[in-house]
Coordinates of N, CA and C and ligand atoms in Angstrom, one line a residue:
M411 N 181.6 166.5 -112.4 CA 181.4 166.7 -111.0 C 182.4 167.7 -110.4
S412 N 182.0 168.6 -109.6 CA 183.0 169.6 -109.1 C 183.8 169.0 -108.0
A413 N 185.0 169.5 -107.8 CA 185.9 169.0 -106.8 C 185.3 169.4 -105.4
P414 N 185.5 168.5 -104.4 CA 185.0 168.8 -103.0 C 185.6 170.1 -102.5
A415 N 184.9 170.8 -101.7 CA 185.3 172.1 -101.2 C 186.6 171.9 -100.3
T416 N 187.6 172.7 -100.6 CA 188.8 172.7 -99.7 C 188.6 173.6 -98.5
P417 N 189.3 173.4 -97.4 CA 189.1 174.3 -96.3 C 189.2 175.8 -96.7
S418 N 190.2 176.1 -97.6 CA 190.4 177.5 -97.9 C 189.1 178.1 -98.6
S419 N 188.5 177.3 -99.5 CA 187.3 177.8 -100.2 C 186.2 177.9 -99.3
V420 N 186.1 177.0 -98.3 CA 185.0 177.2 -97.3 C 185.2 178.4 -96.5
V421 N 186.4 178.7 -96.1 CA 186.6 179.9 -95.3 C 186.3 181.2 -96.1
S422 N 186.7 181.2 -97.4 CA 186.5 182.4 -98.2 C 185.0 182.6 -98.4
E423 N 184.1 181.6 -98.3 CA 182.7 181.8 -98.5 C 182.0 182.1 -97.2
A424 N 182.7 182.1 -96.1 CA 182.0 182.4 -94.8 C 182.2 183.8 -94.4
A425 N 181.2 184.3 -93.6 CA 181.3 185.6 -93.1 C 182.4 185.7 -92.1
P426 N 183.1 186.8 -91.9 CA 184.2 186.9 -90.9 C 183.6 186.6 -89.5
R427 N 184.4 186.0 -88.6 CA 184.0 185.7 -87.2 C 184.8 186.5 -86.2
N428 N 184.1 187.0 -85.2 CA 184.7 187.7 -84.1 C 185.5 188.9 -84.5
R429 N 184.9 189.6 -85.5 CA 185.6 190.8 -86.0 C 184.6 192.0 -85.9
I430 N 185.1 193.1 -85.4 CA 184.3 194.4 -85.4 C 184.7 195.1 -86.7
I431 N 183.8 195.4 -87.6 CA 184.0 196.1 -88.8 C 183.4 197.5 -88.7
H432 N 184.2 198.5 -88.8 CA 183.7 199.9 -88.7 C 183.4 200.4 -90.0
G433 N 182.2 200.7 -90.4 CA 181.9 201.3 -91.7 C 180.4 201.5 -91.8
D434 N 180.0 202.0 -93.0 CA 178.6 202.1 -93.3 C 178.0 200.7 -93.5
C435 N 177.0 200.4 -92.7 CA 176.6 198.9 -92.6 C 176.1 198.4 -94.0
V436 N 175.5 199.3 -94.8 CA 174.9 198.8 -96.0 C 176.1 198.5 -97.0
D437 N 177.1 199.3 -97.0 CA 178.3 199.0 -97.8 C 179.0 197.8 -97.3
V438 N 179.2 197.7 -96.0 CA 179.9 196.5 -95.5 C 179.1 195.2 -95.8
M439 N 177.8 195.2 -95.5 CA 177.0 194.0 -95.8 C 177.1 193.6 -97.2
A440 N 177.1 194.6 -98.2 CA 177.1 194.3 -99.6 C 178.3 193.5 -100.0
G441 N 179.4 193.6 -99.2 CA 180.6 192.9 -99.5 C 180.7 191.5 -98.9
L442 N 179.7 191.1 -98.2 CA 179.7 189.8 -97.5 C 178.9 188.8 -98.3
P443 N 179.2 187.5 -98.1 CA 178.6 186.4 -98.9 C 177.1 186.2 -98.5
P444 N 176.2 185.8 -99.4 CA 174.9 185.5 -99.1 C 174.7 184.3 -98.2
N445 N 173.7 184.2 -97.4 CA 173.4 182.9 -96.7 C 174.5 182.5 -95.8
S446 N 175.2 183.5 -95.2 CA 176.4 183.2 -94.4 C 176.4 183.6 -92.9
V447 N 175.2 184.1 -92.5 CA 175.2 184.7 -91.2 C 174.1 183.9 -90.4
D448 N 174.5 183.6 -89.1 CA 173.6 182.7 -88.3 C 172.5 183.5 -87.6
F449 N 172.8 184.8 -87.3 CA 171.8 185.6 -86.4 C 172.2 187.1 -86.5
I450 N 171.2 187.9 -86.6 CA 171.4 189.4 -86.6 C 170.7 190.0 -85.4
L451 N 171.3 190.8 -84.7 CA 170.7 191.7 -83.7 C 171.1 193.1 -84.1
T452 N 170.1 193.9 -84.4 CA 170.4 195.3 -84.9 C 169.6 196.3 -84.1
D453 N 170.3 197.4 -83.8 CA 169.7 198.5 -83.0 C 170.0 199.7 -83.9
P454 N 169.2 199.9 -84.9 CA 169.5 201.0 -85.9 C 168.9 202.3 -85.4
P455 N 169.3 203.4 -86.1 CA 168.6 204.7 -85.8 C 167.1 204.5 -85.9
Y456 N 166.4 205.2 -85.0 CA 164.9 205.1 -85.0 C 164.2 206.0 -86.0
G457 N 164.9 206.9 -86.6 CA 164.3 207.8 -87.6 C 163.5 208.9 -87.0
V458 N 163.9 209.3 -85.8 CA 163.0 210.3 -85.1 C 163.7 211.6 -84.8
G459 N 164.9 211.8 -85.3 CA 165.7 213.0 -85.0 C 166.0 213.1 -83.5
Y460 N 166.4 212.0 -82.9 CA 166.7 212.0 -81.5 C 167.7 213.0 -81.0
R461 N 167.5 213.7 -79.9 CA 168.5 214.5 -79.3 C 168.4 214.3 -77.8
S462 N 169.5 213.9 -77.2 CA 169.4 213.6 -75.7 C 169.4 214.9 -74.9
R463 N 169.1 214.7 -73.6 CA 169.0 215.9 -72.8 C 170.3 216.7 -72.8
D464 N 171.4 216.0 -73.0 CA 172.7 216.7 -73.0 C 173.1 217.1 -74.4
G465 N 172.2 217.0 -75.4 CA 172.4 217.5 -76.7 C 173.1 216.5 -77.7
R466 N 173.3 215.2 -77.3 CA 173.9 214.3 -78.3 C 172.8 213.8 -79.3
T467 N 173.3 213.6 -80.5 CA 172.4 213.2 -81.6 C 172.9 211.8 -82.2
I468 N 172.2 211.2 -83.1 CA 172.5 209.9 -83.6 C 172.6 210.0 -85.1
L469 N 173.7 209.5 -85.7 CA 173.9 209.5 -87.1 C 172.7 208.8 -87.9
N470 N 172.2 209.5 -88.9 CA 171.1 209.0 -89.7 C 169.8 208.8 -89.0
D471 N 169.7 209.4 -87.9 CA 168.4 209.3 -87.2 C 167.3 210.3 -87.7
D472 N 167.8 211.1 -88.6 CA 166.8 212.1 -89.2 C 166.3 211.7 -90.5
R473 N 166.5 210.4 -90.9 CA 166.0 209.9 -92.2 C 165.7 208.4 -92.1
L474 N 164.9 207.9 -93.0 CA 164.6 206.5 -93.0 C 164.8 205.8 -94.4
D475 N 165.5 206.6 -95.3 CA 165.7 206.0 -96.6 C 166.7 204.8 -96.6
W476 N 167.4 204.6 -95.5 CA 168.3 203.5 -95.4 C 167.6 202.2 -95.1
T477 N 166.4 202.3 -94.6 CA 165.7 201.0 -94.1 C 165.6 199.9 -95.2
R478 N 165.2 200.3 -96.4 CA 165.0 199.3 -97.4 C 166.3 198.6 -97.8
P479 N 167.4 199.4 -98.2 CA 168.6 198.7 -98.5 C 169.3 198.0 -97.3
A480 N 169.1 198.5 -96.1 CA 169.8 197.8 -95.0 C 169.1 196.4 -94.7
Y481 N 167.7 196.4 -94.6 CA 167.1 195.2 -94.3 C 167.2 194.2 -95.5
A482 N 167.2 194.7 -96.8 CA 167.4 193.8 -97.9 C 168.8 193.1 -97.8
Q483 N 169.8 193.8 -97.3 CA 171.1 193.2 -97.2 C 171.1 192.2 -96.0
M484 N 170.4 192.5 -94.9 CA 170.3 191.6 -93.8 C 169.7 190.3 -94.2
H485 N 168.6 190.4 -94.9 CA 167.9 189.2 -95.4 C 168.8 188.4 -96.3
R486 N 169.5 189.0 -97.2 CA 170.4 188.3 -98.1 C 171.5 187.6 -97.4
L487 N 172.0 188.2 -96.3 CA 173.1 187.6 -95.6 C 172.7 186.4 -94.7
L488 N 171.5 186.5 -94.1 CA 171.1 185.4 -93.2 C 171.0 184.1 -93.8
K489 N 171.3 183.0 -93.1 CA 171.1 181.7 -93.6 C 169.6 181.4 -93.5
P490 N 169.1 180.6 -94.5 CA 167.7 180.3 -94.4 C 167.3 179.6 -93.1
G491 N 166.2 179.9 -92.5 CA 165.8 179.4 -91.2 C 166.5 180.0 -90.0
S492 N 166.7 181.4 -90.1 CA 167.4 182.1 -89.0 C 166.6 183.3 -88.7
F493 N 167.1 184.0 -87.6 CA 166.4 185.2 -87.1 C 167.2 186.5 -87.2
C494 N 166.4 187.6 -87.2 CA 166.9 188.9 -87.0 C 166.1 189.5 -85.9
V495 N 166.7 190.0 -84.8 CA 166.0 190.8 -83.8 C 166.3 192.3 -84.1
S496 N 165.3 193.0 -84.4 CA 165.5 194.4 -84.7 C 164.8 195.4 -83.8
F497 N 165.5 196.2 -83.1 CA 164.9 197.4 -82.4 C 164.3 198.3 -83.5
Y498 N 163.4 199.1 -83.2 CA 162.8 200.1 -84.1 C 162.2 201.2 -83.4
G499 N 161.9 202.3 -84.1 CA 161.2 203.4 -83.5 C 159.7 203.2 -83.8
W500 N 158.9 203.2 -82.7 CA 157.5 203.0 -82.8 C 156.8 204.0 -83.7
N501 N 157.3 205.2 -83.7 CA 156.7 206.3 -84.5 C 157.1 206.2 -86.0
A502 N 158.0 205.3 -86.3 CA 158.4 205.1 -87.7 C 158.1 203.7 -88.2
I503 N 157.1 203.1 -87.5 CA 156.8 201.7 -87.8 C 156.4 201.4 -89.2
A504 N 155.7 202.3 -89.9 CA 155.3 202.1 -91.3 C 156.5 201.9 -92.2
D505 N 157.5 202.7 -92.0 CA 158.7 202.5 -92.8 C 159.5 201.2 -92.5
F506 N 159.6 200.9 -91.2 CA 160.3 199.7 -90.8 C 159.5 198.5 -91.3
S507 N 158.2 198.5 -91.1 CA 157.4 197.4 -91.5 C 157.5 197.1 -93.0
A508 N 157.4 198.2 -93.8 CA 157.5 198.0 -95.3 C 158.9 197.5 -95.7
A509 N 159.9 198.0 -95.0 CA 161.3 197.5 -95.4 C 161.4 196.0 -95.0
W510 N 160.9 195.6 -93.9 CA 161.0 194.1 -93.5 C 160.3 193.3 -94.5
R511 N 159.0 193.7 -94.8 CA 158.2 192.9 -95.7 C 158.8 192.8 -97.1
E512 N 159.3 193.9 -97.6 CA 159.9 194.0 -98.9 C 161.2 193.2 -99.0
A513 N 161.9 193.1 -97.9 CA 163.2 192.3 -97.8 C 162.9 190.8 -97.8
G514 N 161.7 190.4 -97.4 CA 161.3 189.0 -97.4 C 161.2 188.4 -96.0
F515 N 161.3 189.3 -95.0 CA 161.2 188.8 -93.6 C 159.8 188.5 -93.2
R516 N 159.6 187.5 -92.4 CA 158.3 187.2 -91.7 C 158.4 187.8 -90.3
V517 N 157.4 188.5 -89.8 CA 157.4 189.0 -88.5 C 156.8 187.8 -87.6
V518 N 157.6 187.3 -86.7 CA 157.2 186.2 -85.9 C 157.1 186.4 -84.4
G519 N 157.4 187.6 -84.0 CA 157.3 187.9 -82.5 C 157.6 189.4 -82.3
H520 N 157.1 189.9 -81.1 CA 157.3 191.3 -80.7 C 157.9 191.3 -79.3
I521 N 158.9 192.1 -79.0 CA 159.5 192.1 -77.7 C 159.4 193.4 -77.1
V522 N 159.1 193.5 -75.8 CA 159.0 194.7 -75.1 C 160.1 194.7 -74.0
F523 N 160.9 195.7 -74.0 CA 162.0 195.9 -73.0 C 161.5 196.9 -72.0
R524 N 161.2 196.4 -70.8 CA 160.6 197.2 -69.7 C 161.6 197.9 -68.9
K525 N 161.4 199.3 -68.9 CA 162.4 200.1 -68.1 C 161.8 200.4 -66.7
R526 N 162.6 200.7 -65.8 CA 162.1 201.1 -64.5 C 162.1 202.6 -64.4
F527 N 162.3 203.3 -65.5 CA 162.3 204.8 -65.5 C 161.7 205.2 -66.8
A528 N 161.1 206.4 -66.9 CA 160.6 206.9 -68.1 C 161.7 207.6 -68.9
S529 N 162.1 207.2 -70.1 CA 163.2 207.8 -70.8 C 162.8 209.1 -71.5
S530 N 161.5 209.3 -71.7 CA 161.0 210.6 -72.2 C 159.5 210.6 -71.9
T531 N 158.9 211.8 -72.0 CA 157.5 212.0 -71.7 C 156.9 212.9 -72.7
R532 N 155.8 212.4 -73.4 CA 155.0 213.3 -74.3 C 153.6 213.1 -73.9
Y533 N 152.7 212.4 -74.7 CA 151.4 212.2 -74.3 C 151.3 211.0 -73.3
L534 N 152.4 210.2 -73.3 CA 152.6 209.1 -72.3 C 154.0 209.2 -71.7
R535 N 154.2 208.6 -70.6 CA 155.5 208.4 -70.1 C 156.1 207.1 -70.7
H536 N 157.3 207.2 -71.3 CA 157.8 206.1 -72.1 C 158.6 205.2 -71.3
Y537 N 158.0 204.0 -70.9 CA 158.7 203.1 -70.0 C 159.2 201.8 -70.8
H538 N 159.2 201.8 -72.1 CA 159.7 200.6 -72.8 C 160.3 200.9 -74.1
E539 N 161.2 200.0 -74.5 CA 161.7 199.9 -75.9 C 161.1 198.7 -76.6
N540 N 161.1 198.7 -77.9 CA 160.5 197.6 -78.7 C 161.5 197.0 -79.6
A541 N 161.3 195.7 -79.9 CA 162.0 195.0 -81.0 C 161.0 194.0 -81.6
F542 N 161.2 193.7 -82.9 CA 160.5 192.7 -83.5 C 161.5 191.5 -83.8
L543 N 160.9 190.3 -83.7 CA 161.6 189.1 -84.1 C 161.2 188.8 -85.5
L544 N 162.2 188.8 -86.4 CA 162.0 188.6 -87.8 C 162.6 187.3 -88.2
A545 N 162.0 186.6 -89.1 CA 162.5 185.3 -89.5 C 162.8 185.3 -91.0
K546 N 163.9 184.7 -91.4 CA 164.1 184.3 -92.8 C 163.7 182.9 -93.0
G547 N 162.7 182.6 -93.8 CA 162.3 181.2 -93.9 C 161.5 180.8 -92.6
R548 N 161.7 179.5 -92.3 CA 160.9 179.0 -91.1 C 161.9 178.3 -90.2
P549 N 162.5 179.1 -89.2 CA 163.4 178.5 -88.3 C 162.7 177.5 -87.4
A550 N 163.4 176.5 -86.8 CA 162.9 175.6 -85.9 C 162.5 176.3 -84.6
R551 N 161.4 175.9 -84.0 CA 161.0 176.5 -82.7 C 161.9 176.1 -81.6
P552 N 162.3 177.0 -80.7 CA 163.1 176.6 -79.6 C 162.3 175.7 -78.6
V553 N 163.0 174.8 -77.9 CA 162.3 173.9 -77.0 C 161.7 174.7 -75.9
W554 N 162.5 175.7 -75.3 CA 162.0 176.6 -74.2 C 162.0 178.0 -74.8
P555 N 160.9 178.5 -75.4 CA 161.0 179.9 -75.9 C 161.1 180.9 -74.7
I556 N 161.9 182.0 -75.0 CA 162.1 183.0 -74.0 C 160.9 183.9 -73.9
P557 N 160.6 184.6 -72.7 CA 159.5 185.5 -72.7 C 159.7 186.7 -73.6
D558 N 158.6 187.3 -74.0 CA 158.7 188.5 -74.9 C 158.7 189.8 -74.2
V559 N 158.8 189.7 -72.8 CA 159.1 190.9 -72.0 C 160.4 190.7 -71.3
I560 N 161.3 191.7 -71.5 CA 162.6 191.6 -70.9 C 163.0 192.9 -70.2
D561 N 163.6 192.7 -69.0 CA 163.9 193.9 -68.2 C 165.1 194.7 -68.9
F562 N 165.0 196.0 -68.8 CA 166.0 196.9 -69.4 C 166.6 197.7 -68.3
E563 N 167.9 197.3 -67.9 CA 168.6 198.1 -66.9 C 169.1 199.4 -67.5
Y564 N 169.2 200.4 -66.7 CA 169.8 201.6 -67.1 C 171.3 201.6 -67.0
S565 N 172.0 201.9 -68.2 CA 173.4 201.8 -68.2 C 174.1 203.1 -67.8
G566 N 173.3 204.2 -67.8 CA 173.9 205.5 -67.6 C 174.2 206.3 -68.9
N567 N 174.1 205.6 -70.1 CA 174.3 206.2 -71.4 C 175.6 207.0 -71.4
R568 N 176.7 206.5 -70.8 CA 177.9 207.3 -70.8 C 178.6 207.3 -72.1
L569 N 178.5 206.1 -72.8 CA 179.3 205.9 -74.1 C 178.5 206.3 -75.3
H570 N 177.2 206.3 -75.2 CA 176.3 206.5 -76.3 C 174.9 207.0 -75.8
P571 N 174.3 207.9 -76.5 CA 173.0 208.5 -75.9 C 171.9 207.5 -75.7
T572 N 171.9 206.4 -76.5 CA 170.8 205.5 -76.4 C 171.3 204.0 -76.2
E573 N 172.1 203.8 -75.2 CA 172.7 202.5 -75.0 C 171.7 201.4 -74.7
K574 N 171.9 200.2 -75.2 CA 171.2 199.1 -74.8 C 172.0 198.2 -73.9
P575 N 171.5 197.9 -72.7 CA 172.3 197.1 -71.8 C 172.5 195.7 -72.3
V576 N 173.7 195.2 -72.1 CA 174.0 193.8 -72.6 C 173.1 192.8 -72.0
S577 N 172.7 193.0 -70.7 CA 171.8 192.1 -70.0 C 170.5 191.9 -70.7
A578 N 170.0 192.9 -71.5 CA 168.7 192.8 -72.2 C 168.9 192.1 -73.5
L579 N 170.1 191.8 -73.9 CA 170.4 191.2 -75.2 C 170.8 189.7 -75.1
T580 N 171.4 189.4 -74.0 CA 171.9 188.0 -73.8 C 170.8 186.9 -73.9
P581 N 169.5 187.3 -73.5 CA 168.5 186.2 -73.6 C 168.4 185.6 -75.0
F582 N 168.8 186.4 -76.0 CA 168.6 185.9 -77.4 C 169.7 184.8 -77.8
D583 N 170.6 184.5 -76.8 CA 171.6 183.5 -77.0 C 170.9 182.1 -77.4
V584 N 169.7 181.9 -76.9 CA 169.1 180.6 -77.1 C 168.5 180.4 -78.5
L585 N 168.4 181.5 -79.2 CA 167.8 181.4 -80.6 C 168.7 180.6 -81.5
P586 N 168.2 179.8 -82.4 CA 169.1 179.1 -83.3 C 169.8 180.0 -84.3
Ligands
SAM45 C1 170.2 203.3 -81.7 S1 171.9 203.6 -81.9 C2 172.7 202.1 -81.4 C3 173.1 202.2 -79.9 C4 173.9 201.0 -79.5 N1 173.1 199.7 -79.7 C5 174.4 201.0 -78.0 O1 173.9 200.2 -77.2 O2 175.2 201.9 -77.7 C6 172.1 203.5 -83.7 C7 173.6 203.5 -84.1 O3 173.6 203.3 -85.5 C8 174.7 204.0 -86.0 N2 174.6 204.2 -87.5 C9 173.8 205.1 -88.2 N3 173.9 204.9 -89.5 C10 174.8 203.9 -89.7 C11 175.3 203.2 -90.8 N4 174.9 203.6 -92.1 N5 176.1 202.2 -90.7 C12 176.5 201.8 -89.4 N6 176.0 202.4 -88.3 C13 175.2 203.4 -88.4 C14 174.7 205.3 -85.3 O4 175.9 206.0 -85.3 C15 174.3 204.9 -83.9 O5 175.4 204.6 -83.1

């Protein structure tokens, strides 16, 4: 029979808490232990070659080859019975969807973030962002599920060309 886990061995098998790690997310995730993360919220590049009106661009937004390795790592890290909320680019949905399925995620919900302004205009005026609710395994259903339409306040995009307002993300606090 193996010895009971000591506090130090428990800590060494846990993901770091309350730390910001700056690096390539696929490399960073590869160094973290499996089944150690309670919840993932990710706002990755959309794979659309975005350029803001003032000329700002987004790293890795001109390619989608990172989707499979990134979502495979996210699935590996999550504890069984937990969620990943992932923003995505609607015009790259085929690549995102294939990466989620191949990683082992189940798609269990779709979220619309409603804007009071059109962030761009092509064939339509774009008044919303999207995210999917992905599950690893079969998480327990919340007692009071949150709505799948959430208001998206405009932050001004001063720090980043495609900022997500914190107020649009805090509703996910209630997920297990
Ligand atoms: C859609 S933006 C996220 C915006 C952010 N949620 C906010 O509210 O400001 C995608 C971000 O992913 C970052 N990124 C791209 N490739 C990455 C990688 N391999 N590892 C970590 N971050 C990456 C980009 O630099 C960009 O800031």
